[in-house]
mmCIF file of N, CA and C in Angstrom:
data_model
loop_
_atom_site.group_PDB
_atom_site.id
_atom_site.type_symbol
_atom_site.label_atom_id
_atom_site.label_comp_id
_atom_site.label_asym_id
_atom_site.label_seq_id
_atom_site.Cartn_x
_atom_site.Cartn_y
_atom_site.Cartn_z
ATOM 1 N N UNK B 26 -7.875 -14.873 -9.096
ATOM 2 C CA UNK B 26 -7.102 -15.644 -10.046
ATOM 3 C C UNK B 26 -5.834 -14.872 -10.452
ATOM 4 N N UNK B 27 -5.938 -13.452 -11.000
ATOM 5 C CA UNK B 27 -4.496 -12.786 -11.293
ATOM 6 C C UNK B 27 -3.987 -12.842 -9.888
ATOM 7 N N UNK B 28 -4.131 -12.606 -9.031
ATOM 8 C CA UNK B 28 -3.404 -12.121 -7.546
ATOM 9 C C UNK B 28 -2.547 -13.988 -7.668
ATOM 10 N N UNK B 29 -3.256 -14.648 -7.731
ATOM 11 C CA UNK B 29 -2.583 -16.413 -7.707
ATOM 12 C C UNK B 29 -1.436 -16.237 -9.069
ATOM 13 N N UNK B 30 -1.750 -15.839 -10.124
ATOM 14 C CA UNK B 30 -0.767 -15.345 -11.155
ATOM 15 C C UNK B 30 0.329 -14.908 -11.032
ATOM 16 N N UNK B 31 0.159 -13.650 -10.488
ATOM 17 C CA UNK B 31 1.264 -12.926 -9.794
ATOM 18 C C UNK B 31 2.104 -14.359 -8.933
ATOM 19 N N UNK B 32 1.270 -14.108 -7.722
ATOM 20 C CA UNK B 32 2.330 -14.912 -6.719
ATOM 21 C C UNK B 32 3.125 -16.227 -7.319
ATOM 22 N N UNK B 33 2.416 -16.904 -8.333
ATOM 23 C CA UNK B 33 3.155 -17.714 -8.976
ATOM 24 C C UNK B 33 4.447 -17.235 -9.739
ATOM 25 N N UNK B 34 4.352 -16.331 -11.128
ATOM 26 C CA UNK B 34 5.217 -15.600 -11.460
ATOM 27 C C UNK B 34 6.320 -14.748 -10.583
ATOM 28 N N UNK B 35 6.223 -14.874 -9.081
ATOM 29 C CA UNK B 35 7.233 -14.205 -8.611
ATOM 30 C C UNK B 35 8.281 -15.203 -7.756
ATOM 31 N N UNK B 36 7.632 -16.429 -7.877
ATOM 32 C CA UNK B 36 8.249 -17.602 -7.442
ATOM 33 C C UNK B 36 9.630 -17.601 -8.511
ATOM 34 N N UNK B 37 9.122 -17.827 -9.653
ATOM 35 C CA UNK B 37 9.848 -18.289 -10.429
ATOM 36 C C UNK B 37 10.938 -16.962 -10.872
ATOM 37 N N UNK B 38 10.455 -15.536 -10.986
ATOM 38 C CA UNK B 38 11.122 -14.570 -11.411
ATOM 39 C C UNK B 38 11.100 -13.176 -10.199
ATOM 40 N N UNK B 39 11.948 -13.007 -9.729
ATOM 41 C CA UNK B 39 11.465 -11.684 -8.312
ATOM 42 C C UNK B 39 11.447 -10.704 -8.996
ATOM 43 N N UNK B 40 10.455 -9.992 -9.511
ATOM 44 C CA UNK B 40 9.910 -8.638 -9.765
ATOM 45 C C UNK B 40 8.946 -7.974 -8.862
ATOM 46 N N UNK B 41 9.340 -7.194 -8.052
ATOM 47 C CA UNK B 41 8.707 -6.241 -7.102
ATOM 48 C C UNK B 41 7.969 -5.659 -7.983
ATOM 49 N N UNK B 42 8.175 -5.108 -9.187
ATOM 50 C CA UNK B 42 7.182 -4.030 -9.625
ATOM 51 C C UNK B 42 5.694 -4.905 -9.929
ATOM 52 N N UNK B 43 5.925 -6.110 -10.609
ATOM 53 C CA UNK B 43 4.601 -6.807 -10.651
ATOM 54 C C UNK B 43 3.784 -7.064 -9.622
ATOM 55 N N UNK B 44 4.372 -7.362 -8.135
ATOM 56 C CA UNK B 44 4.040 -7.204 -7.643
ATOM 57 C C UNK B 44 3.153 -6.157 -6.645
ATOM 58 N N UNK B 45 4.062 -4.957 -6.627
ATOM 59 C CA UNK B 45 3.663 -3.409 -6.471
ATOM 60 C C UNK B 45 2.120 -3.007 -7.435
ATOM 61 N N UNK B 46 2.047 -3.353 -8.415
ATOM 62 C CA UNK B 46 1.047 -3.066 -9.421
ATOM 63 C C UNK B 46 -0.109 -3.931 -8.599
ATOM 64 N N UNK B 47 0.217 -5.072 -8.319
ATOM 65 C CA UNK B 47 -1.297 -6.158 -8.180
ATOM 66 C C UNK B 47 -1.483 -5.903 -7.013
ATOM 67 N N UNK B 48 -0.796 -5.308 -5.904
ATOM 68 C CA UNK B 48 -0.783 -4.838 -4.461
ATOM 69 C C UNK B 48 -2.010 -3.372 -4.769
ATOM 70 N N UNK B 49 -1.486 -2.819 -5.809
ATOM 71 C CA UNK B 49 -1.838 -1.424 -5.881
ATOM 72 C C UNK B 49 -3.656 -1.486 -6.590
ATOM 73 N N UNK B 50 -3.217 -2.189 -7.169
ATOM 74 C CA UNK B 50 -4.858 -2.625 -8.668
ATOM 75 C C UNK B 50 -5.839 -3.189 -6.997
ATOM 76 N N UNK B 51 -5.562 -4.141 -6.036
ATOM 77 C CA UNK B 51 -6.144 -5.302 -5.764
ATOM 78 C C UNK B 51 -6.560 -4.023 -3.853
ATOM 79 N N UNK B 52 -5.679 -2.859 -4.255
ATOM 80 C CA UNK B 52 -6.205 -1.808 -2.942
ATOM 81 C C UNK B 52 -6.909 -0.708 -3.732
ATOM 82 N N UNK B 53 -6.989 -0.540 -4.750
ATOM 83 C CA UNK B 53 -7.620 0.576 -5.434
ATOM 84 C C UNK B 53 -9.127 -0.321 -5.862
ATOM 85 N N UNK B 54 -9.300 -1.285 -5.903
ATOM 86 C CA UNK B 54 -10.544 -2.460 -5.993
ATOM 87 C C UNK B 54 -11.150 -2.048 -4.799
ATOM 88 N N UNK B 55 -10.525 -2.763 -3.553
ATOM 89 C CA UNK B 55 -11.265 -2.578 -2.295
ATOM 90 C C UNK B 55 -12.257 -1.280 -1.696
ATOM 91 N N UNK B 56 -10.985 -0.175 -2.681
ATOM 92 C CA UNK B 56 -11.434 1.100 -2.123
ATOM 93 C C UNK B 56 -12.953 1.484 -3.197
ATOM 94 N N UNK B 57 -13.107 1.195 -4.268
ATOM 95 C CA UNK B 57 -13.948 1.169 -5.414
ATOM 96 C C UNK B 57 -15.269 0.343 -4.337
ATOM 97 N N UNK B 58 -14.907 -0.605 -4.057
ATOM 98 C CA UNK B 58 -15.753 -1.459 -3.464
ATOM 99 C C UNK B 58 -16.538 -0.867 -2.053
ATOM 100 N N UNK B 59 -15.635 -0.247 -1.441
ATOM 101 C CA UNK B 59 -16.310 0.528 -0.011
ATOM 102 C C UNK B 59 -16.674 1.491 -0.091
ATOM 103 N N UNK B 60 -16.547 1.895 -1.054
ATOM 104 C CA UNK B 60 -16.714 3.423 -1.870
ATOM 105 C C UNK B 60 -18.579 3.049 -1.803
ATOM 106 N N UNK B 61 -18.098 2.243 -2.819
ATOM 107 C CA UNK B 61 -19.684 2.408 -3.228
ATOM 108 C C UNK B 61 -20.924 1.485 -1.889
ATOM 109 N N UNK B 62 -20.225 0.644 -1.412
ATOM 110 C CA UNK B 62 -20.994 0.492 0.028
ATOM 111 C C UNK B 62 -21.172 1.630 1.211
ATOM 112 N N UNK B 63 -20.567 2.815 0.522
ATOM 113 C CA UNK B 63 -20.625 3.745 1.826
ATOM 114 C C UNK B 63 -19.807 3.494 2.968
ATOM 115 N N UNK B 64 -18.925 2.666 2.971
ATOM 116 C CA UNK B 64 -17.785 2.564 4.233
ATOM 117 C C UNK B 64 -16.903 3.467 4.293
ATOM 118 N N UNK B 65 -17.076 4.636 4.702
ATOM 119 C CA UNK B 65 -16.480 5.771 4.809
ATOM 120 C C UNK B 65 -15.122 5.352 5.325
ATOM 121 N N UNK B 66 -15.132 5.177 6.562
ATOM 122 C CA UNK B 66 -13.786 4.887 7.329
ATOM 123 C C UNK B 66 -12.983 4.055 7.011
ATOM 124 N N UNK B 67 -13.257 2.441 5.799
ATOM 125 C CA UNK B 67 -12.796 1.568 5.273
ATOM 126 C C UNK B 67 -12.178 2.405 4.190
ATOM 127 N N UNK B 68 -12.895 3.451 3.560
ATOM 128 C CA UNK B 68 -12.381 4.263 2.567
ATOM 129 C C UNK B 68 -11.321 5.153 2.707
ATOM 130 N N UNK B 69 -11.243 5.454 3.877
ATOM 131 C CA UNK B 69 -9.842 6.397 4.297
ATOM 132 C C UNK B 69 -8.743 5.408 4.862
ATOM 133 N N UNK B 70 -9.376 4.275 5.127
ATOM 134 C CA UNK B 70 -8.163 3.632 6.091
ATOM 135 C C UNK B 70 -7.364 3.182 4.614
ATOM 136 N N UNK B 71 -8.076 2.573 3.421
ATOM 137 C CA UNK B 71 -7.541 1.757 1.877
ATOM 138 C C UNK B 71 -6.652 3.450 1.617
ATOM 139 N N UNK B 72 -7.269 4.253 1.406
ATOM 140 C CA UNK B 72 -6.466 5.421 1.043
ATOM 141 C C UNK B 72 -5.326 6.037 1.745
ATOM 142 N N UNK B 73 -5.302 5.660 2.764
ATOM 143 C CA UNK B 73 -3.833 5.609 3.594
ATOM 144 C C UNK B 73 -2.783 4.809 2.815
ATOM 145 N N UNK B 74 -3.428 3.592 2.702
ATOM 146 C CA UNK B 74 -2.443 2.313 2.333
ATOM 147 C C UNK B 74 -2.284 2.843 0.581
ATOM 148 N N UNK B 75 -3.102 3.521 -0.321
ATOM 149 C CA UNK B 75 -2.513 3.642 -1.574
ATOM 150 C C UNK B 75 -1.764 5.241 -1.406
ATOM 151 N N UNK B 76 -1.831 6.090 -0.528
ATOM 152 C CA UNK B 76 -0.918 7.593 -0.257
ATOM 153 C C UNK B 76 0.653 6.748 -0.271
ATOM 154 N N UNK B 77 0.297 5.830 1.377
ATOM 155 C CA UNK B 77 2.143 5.598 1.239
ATOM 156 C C UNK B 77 2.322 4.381 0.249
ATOM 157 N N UNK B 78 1.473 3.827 -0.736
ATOM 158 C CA UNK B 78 2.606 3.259 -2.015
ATOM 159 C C UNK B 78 3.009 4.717 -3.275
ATOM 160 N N UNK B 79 2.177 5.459 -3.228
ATOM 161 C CA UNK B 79 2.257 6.358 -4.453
ATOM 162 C C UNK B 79 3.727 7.004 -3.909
ATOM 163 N N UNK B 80 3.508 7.494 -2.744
ATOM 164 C CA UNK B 80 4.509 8.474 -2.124
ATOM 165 C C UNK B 80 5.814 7.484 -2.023
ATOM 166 N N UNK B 81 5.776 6.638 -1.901
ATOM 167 C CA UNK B 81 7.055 5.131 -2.054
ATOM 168 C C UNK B 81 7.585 5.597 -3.750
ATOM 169 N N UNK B 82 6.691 5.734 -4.878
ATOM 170 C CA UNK B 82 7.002 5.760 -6.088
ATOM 171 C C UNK B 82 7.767 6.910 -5.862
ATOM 172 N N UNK B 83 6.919 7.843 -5.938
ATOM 173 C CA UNK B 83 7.032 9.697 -6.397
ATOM 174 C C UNK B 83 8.951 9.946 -5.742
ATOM 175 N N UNK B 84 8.593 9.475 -4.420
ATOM 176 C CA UNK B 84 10.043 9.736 -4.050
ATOM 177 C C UNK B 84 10.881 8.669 -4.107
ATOM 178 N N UNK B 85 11.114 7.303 -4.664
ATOM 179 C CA UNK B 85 12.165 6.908 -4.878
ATOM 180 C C UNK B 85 13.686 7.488 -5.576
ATOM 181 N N UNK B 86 13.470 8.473 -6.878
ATOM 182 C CA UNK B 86 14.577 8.977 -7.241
ATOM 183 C C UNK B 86 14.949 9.674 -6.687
ATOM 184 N N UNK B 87 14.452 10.817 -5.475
ATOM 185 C CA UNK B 87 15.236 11.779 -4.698
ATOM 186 C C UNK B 87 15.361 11.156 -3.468
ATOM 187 N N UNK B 88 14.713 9.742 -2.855
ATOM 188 C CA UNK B 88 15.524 9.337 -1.354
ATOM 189 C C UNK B 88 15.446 8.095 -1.096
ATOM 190 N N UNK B 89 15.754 7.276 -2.459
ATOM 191 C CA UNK B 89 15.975 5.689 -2.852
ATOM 192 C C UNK B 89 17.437 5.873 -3.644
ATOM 193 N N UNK B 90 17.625 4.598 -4.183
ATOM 194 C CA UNK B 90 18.939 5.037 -4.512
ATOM 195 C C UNK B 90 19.236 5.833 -5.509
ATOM 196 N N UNK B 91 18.450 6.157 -5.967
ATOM 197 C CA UNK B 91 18.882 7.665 -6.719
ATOM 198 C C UNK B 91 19.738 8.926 -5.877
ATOM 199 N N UNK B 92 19.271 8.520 -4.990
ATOM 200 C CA UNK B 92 19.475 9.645 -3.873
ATOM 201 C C UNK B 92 20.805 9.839 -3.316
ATOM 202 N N UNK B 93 21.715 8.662 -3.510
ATOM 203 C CA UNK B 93 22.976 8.123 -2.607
ATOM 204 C C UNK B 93 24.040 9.059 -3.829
ATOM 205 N N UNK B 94 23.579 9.533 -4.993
ATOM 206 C CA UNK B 94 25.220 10.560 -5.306
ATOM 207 C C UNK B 94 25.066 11.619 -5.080
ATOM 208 N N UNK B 95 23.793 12.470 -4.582
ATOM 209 C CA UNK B 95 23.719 13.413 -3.744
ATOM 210 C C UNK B 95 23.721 13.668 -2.401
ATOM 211 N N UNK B 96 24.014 12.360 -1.766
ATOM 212 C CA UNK B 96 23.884 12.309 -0.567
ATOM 213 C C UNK B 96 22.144 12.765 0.168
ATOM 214 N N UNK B 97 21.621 12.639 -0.873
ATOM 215 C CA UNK B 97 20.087 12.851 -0.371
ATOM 216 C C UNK B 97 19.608 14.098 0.149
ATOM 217 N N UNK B 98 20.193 15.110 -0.789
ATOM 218 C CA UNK B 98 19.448 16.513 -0.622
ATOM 219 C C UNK B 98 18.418 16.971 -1.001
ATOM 220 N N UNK B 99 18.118 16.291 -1.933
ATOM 221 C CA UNK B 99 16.625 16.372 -2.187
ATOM 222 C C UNK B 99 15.517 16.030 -1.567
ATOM 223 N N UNK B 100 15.645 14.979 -0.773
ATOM 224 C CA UNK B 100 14.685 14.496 -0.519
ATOM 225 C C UNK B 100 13.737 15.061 1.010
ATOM 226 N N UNK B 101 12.709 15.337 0.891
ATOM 227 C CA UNK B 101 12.074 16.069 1.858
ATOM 228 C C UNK B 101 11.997 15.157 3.360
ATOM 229 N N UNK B 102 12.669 13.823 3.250
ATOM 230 C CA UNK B 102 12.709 13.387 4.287
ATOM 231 C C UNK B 102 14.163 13.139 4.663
ATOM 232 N N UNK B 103 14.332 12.993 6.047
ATOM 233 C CA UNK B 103 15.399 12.734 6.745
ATOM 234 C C UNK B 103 16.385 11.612 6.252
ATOM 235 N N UNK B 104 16.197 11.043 4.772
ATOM 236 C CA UNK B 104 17.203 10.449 4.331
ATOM 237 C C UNK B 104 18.366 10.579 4.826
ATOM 238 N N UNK B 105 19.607 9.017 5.456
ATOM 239 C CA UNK B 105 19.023 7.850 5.374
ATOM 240 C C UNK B 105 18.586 7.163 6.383
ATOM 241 N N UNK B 106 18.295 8.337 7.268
ATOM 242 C CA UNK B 106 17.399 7.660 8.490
ATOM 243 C C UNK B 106 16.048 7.463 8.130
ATOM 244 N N UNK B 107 15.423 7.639 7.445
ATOM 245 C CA UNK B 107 13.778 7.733 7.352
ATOM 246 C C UNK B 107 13.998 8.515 5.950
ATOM 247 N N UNK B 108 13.166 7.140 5.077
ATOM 248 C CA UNK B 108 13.554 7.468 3.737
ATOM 249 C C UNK B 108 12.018 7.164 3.400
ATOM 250 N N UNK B 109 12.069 7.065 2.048
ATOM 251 C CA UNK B 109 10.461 6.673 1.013
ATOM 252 C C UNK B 109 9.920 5.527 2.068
ATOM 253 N N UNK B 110 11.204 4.752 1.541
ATOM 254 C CA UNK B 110 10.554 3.451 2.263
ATOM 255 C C UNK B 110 10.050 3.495 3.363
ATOM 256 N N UNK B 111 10.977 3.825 4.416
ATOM 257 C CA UNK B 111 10.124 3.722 5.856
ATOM 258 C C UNK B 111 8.965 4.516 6.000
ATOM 259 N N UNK B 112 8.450 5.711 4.973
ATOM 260 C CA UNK B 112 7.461 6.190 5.222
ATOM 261 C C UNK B 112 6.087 5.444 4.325
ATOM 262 N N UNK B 113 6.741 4.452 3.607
ATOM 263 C CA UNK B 113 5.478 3.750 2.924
ATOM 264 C C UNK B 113 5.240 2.879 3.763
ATOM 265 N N UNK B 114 6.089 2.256 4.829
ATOM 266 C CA UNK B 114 5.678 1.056 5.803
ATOM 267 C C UNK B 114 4.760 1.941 7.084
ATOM 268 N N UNK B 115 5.183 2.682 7.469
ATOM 269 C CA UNK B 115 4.759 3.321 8.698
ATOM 270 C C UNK B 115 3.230 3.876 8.067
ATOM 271 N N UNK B 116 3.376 4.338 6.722
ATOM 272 C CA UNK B 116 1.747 4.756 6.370
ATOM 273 C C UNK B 116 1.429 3.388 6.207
ATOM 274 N N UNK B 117 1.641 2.280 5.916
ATOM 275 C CA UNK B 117 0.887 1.148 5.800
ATOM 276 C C UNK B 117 0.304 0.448 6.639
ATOM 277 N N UNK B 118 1.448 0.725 7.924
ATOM 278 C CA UNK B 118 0.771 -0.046 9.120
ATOM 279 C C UNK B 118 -0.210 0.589 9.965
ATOM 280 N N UNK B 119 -0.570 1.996 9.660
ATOM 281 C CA UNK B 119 -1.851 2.452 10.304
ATOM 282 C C UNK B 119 -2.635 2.680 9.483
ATOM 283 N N UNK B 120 -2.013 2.612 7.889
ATOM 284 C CA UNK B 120 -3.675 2.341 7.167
ATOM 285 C C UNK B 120 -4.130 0.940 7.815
ATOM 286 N N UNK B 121 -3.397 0.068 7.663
ATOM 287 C CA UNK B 121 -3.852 -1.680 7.813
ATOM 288 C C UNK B 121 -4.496 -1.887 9.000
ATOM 289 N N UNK B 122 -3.655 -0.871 10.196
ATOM 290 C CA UNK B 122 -4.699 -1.090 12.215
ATOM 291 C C UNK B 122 -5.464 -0.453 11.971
ATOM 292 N N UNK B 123 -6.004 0.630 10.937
ATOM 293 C CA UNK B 123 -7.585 1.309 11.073
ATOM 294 C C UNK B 123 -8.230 0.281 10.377
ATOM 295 N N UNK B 124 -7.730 -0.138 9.040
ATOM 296 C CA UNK B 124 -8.669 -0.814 8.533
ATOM 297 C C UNK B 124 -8.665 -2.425 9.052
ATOM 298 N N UNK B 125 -7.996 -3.304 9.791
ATOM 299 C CA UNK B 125 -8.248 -3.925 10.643
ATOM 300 C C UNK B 125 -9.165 -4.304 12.047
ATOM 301 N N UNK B 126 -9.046 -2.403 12.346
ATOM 302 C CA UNK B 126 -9.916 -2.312 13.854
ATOM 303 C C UNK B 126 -11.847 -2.142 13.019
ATOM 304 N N UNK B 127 -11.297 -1.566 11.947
ATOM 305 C CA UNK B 127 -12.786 -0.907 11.465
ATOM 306 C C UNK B 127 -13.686 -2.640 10.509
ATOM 307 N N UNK B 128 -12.706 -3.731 10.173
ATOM 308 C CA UNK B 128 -13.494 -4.928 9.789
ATOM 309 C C UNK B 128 -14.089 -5.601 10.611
ATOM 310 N N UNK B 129 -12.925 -5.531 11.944
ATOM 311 C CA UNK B 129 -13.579 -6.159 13.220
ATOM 312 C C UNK B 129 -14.811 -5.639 13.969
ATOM 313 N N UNK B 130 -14.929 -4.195 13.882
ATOM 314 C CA UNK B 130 -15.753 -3.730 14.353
ATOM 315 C C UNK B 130 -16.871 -3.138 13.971
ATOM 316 N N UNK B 131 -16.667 -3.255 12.739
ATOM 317 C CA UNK B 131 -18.015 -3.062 11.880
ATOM 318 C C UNK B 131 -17.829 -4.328 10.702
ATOM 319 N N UNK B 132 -18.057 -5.633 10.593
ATOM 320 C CA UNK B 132 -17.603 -6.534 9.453
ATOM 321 C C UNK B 132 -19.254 -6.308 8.598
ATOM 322 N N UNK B 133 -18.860 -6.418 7.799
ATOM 323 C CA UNK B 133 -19.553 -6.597 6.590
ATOM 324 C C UNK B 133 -20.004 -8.136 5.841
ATOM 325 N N UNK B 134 -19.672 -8.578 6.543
ATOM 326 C CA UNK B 134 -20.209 -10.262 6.099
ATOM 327 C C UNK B 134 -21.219 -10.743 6.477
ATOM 328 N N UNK B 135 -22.045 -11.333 5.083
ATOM 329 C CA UNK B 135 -23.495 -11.458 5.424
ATOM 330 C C UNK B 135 -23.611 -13.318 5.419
ATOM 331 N N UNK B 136 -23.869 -13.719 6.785
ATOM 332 C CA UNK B 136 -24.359 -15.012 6.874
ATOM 333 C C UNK B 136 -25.071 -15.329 7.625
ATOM 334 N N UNK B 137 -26.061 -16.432 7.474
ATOM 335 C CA UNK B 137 -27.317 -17.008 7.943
ATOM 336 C C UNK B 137 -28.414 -16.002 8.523
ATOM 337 N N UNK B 138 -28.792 -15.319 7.024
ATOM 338 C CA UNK B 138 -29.694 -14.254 6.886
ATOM 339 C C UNK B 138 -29.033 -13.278 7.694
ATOM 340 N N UNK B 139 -28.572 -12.906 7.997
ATOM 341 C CA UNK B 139 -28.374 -11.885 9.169
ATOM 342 C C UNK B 139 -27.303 -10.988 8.217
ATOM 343 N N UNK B 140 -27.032 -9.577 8.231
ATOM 344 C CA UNK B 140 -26.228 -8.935 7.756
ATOM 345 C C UNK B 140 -25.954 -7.708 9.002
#
């Protein structure tokens, strides 16, 4: 129901950060959730995907645009070739193919008695 909240509220108003938060609350759930099922590998693949949003935050002021009146000396990455951002997408898309390969191949859905 909040996740439908959100997406409604961003129709009408574009705030990334609300969004960023219910992205972040709704992967820190999952991981709570496999946690306690013992899905080890579901648990590292969700923790990939919350490393590169934190690391998206932590370094926005030294290689987001904070970064552009220093010309990006701070920033421990190759800013502006490979900045926060591209390293929160690139950690996202192999948290998302582990934890993609690991639903398919181990799913967890229990139907017609069978688990």
């Amino acid at each position: 129901a909040i996740v439908g909240v959100v997406i409604l509220y961003t129709l009408f108003e574009a705030n990334l950060m609300v969004t960023g938060v219910c992205l972040g609350l709704v992967t820190v759930w999952a991981l709570i959730v496999w946690a306690l099922w013992g899905s080890c590998g579901k648990v590292v693949a969700t923790a990939i995907l919350i490393a590169g949003l934190l690391l998206q935050v932590l370094l926005e002021s030294r290689c987001g645009e904070g970064g552009y009146s220093e010309c990006w000396k701070d920033c421990p990455l190759p800013a502006p070739y490979f900045n926060h951002n591209a390293l929160f997408h690139v950690s996202y898309a192999v948290g998302i193919t582990i934890l993609g390969f690991l639903l398919v191949s181990d799913p967890e859905v229990v139907g017609d008695g069978q688990q």
